Amino acid sequence: MTGQYVPKLRQRFLEDMRIKGLQPKTQTMYLRAMRDFTRFPGHAPDSATQEELRAFQAQGA
């Protein structure tokens, strides 16, 4: 990494994608989806309800 602050979960996600051999473009798309989901409910994503998860999926994200 470049010395920038990278949250531990994101860093672990990046490492897992590299281990799996995902292409950089795929990694970018996955990270974008993860970012969008973490912003969607307006609170910590680990406390999202099933209804919020359905709403996120229904919006086509």
mmCIF file of C-alpha atoms in Angstrom:
data_model
loop_
_atom_site.group_PDB
_atom_site.id
_atom_site.type_symbol
_atom_site.label_atom_id
_atom_site.label_comp_id
_atom_site.label_asym_id
_atom_site.label_seq_id
_atom_site.Cartn_x
_atom_site.Cartn_y
_atom_site.Cartn_z
ATOM 1 C CA MET A 1 0.000 0.000 0.000
ATOM 2 C CA THR A 2 1.013 3.612 -0.335
ATOM 3 C CA GLY A 3 1.039 4.506 3.349
ATOM 4 C CA GLN A 4 -2.494 5.891 3.227
ATOM 5 C CA TYR A 5 -4.901 4.979 6.018
ATOM 6 C CA VAL A 6 -6.870 1.942 4.900
ATOM 7 C CA PRO A 7 -9.567 0.579 7.211
ATOM 8 C CA LYS A 8 -8.785 -2.967 8.308
ATOM 9 C CA LEU A 9 -11.906 -4.483 6.736
ATOM 10 C CA ARG A 10 -11.191 -2.858 3.362
ATOM 11 C CA GLN A 11 -7.552 -3.955 3.511
ATOM 12 C CA ARG A 12 -8.604 -7.526 4.280
ATOM 13 C CA PHE A 13 -11.119 -7.408 1.421
ATOM 14 C CA LEU A 14 -8.361 -6.249 -0.967
ATOM 15 C CA GLU A 15 -6.026 -8.996 0.177
ATOM 16 C CA ASP A 16 -8.736 -11.644 -0.256
ATOM 17 C CA MET A 17 -9.450 -10.436 -3.793
ATOM 18 C CA ARG A 18 -5.737 -10.532 -4.675
ATOM 19 C CA ILE A 19 -5.412 -14.066 -3.279
ATOM 20 C CA LYS A 20 -8.392 -15.141 -5.397
ATOM 21 C CA GLY A 21 -6.694 -13.648 -8.452
ATOM 22 C CA LEU A 22 -9.429 -11.168 -9.313
ATOM 23 C CA GLN A 23 -8.544 -8.678 -12.021
ATOM 24 C CA PRO A 24 -8.016 -5.024 -11.007
ATOM 25 C CA LYS A 25 -11.185 -3.916 -12.812
ATOM 26 C CA THR A 26 -13.230 -6.533 -10.936
ATOM 27 C CA GLN A 27 -11.668 -5.434 -7.658
ATOM 28 C CA THR A 28 -12.646 -1.837 -8.408
ATOM 29 C CA MET A 29 -16.235 -2.858 -9.125
ATOM 30 C CA TYR A 30 -16.441 -4.905 -5.907
ATOM 31 C CA LEU A 31 -14.998 -2.041 -3.861
ATOM 32 C CA ARG A 32 -17.492 0.380 -5.400
ATOM 33 C CA ALA A 33 -20.371 -1.942 -4.486
ATOM 34 C CA MET A 34 -19.029 -2.296 -0.951
ATOM 35 C CA ARG A 35 -18.717 1.496 -0.617
ATOM 36 C CA ASP A 36 -22.247 2.033 -1.916
ATOM 37 C CA PHE A 37 -23.656 -0.523 0.498
ATOM 38 C CA THR A 38 -21.870 0.974 3.511
ATOM 39 C CA ARG A 39 -23.396 4.377 2.690
ATOM 40 C CA PHE A 40 -26.897 3.135 1.904
ATOM 41 C CA PRO A 41 -28.501 2.527 5.312
ATOM 42 C CA GLY A 42 -27.165 5.735 6.884
ATOM 43 C CA HIS A 43 -25.758 3.836 9.867
ATOM 44 C CA ALA A 44 -23.263 1.051 10.529
ATOM 45 C CA PRO A 45 -23.800 -1.592 7.823
ATOM 46 C CA ASP A 46 -23.424 -4.445 10.288
ATOM 47 C CA SER A 47 -26.680 -3.340 11.899
ATOM 48 C CA ALA A 48 -28.657 -3.164 8.637
ATOM 49 C CA THR A 49 -32.036 -4.838 8.748
ATOM 50 C CA GLN A 50 -33.318 -7.374 6.230
ATOM 51 C CA GLU A 51 -35.624 -4.689 4.832
ATOM 52 C CA GLU A 52 -32.678 -2.341 4.282
ATOM 53 C CA LEU A 53 -30.755 -5.125 2.532
ATOM 54 C CA ARG A 54 -33.737 -5.808 0.261
ATOM 55 C CA ALA A 55 -34.113 -2.103 -0.506
ATOM 56 C CA PHE A 56 -30.420 -1.867 -1.411
ATOM 57 C CA GLN A 57 -30.676 -4.870 -3.735
ATOM 58 C CA ALA A 58 -33.923 -3.590 -5.266
ATOM 59 C CA GLN A 59 -32.346 -0.283 -6.252
ATOM 60 C CA GLY A 60 -30.058 -2.181 -8.618
ATOM 61 C CA ALA A 61 -26.801 -1.405 -6.863
#
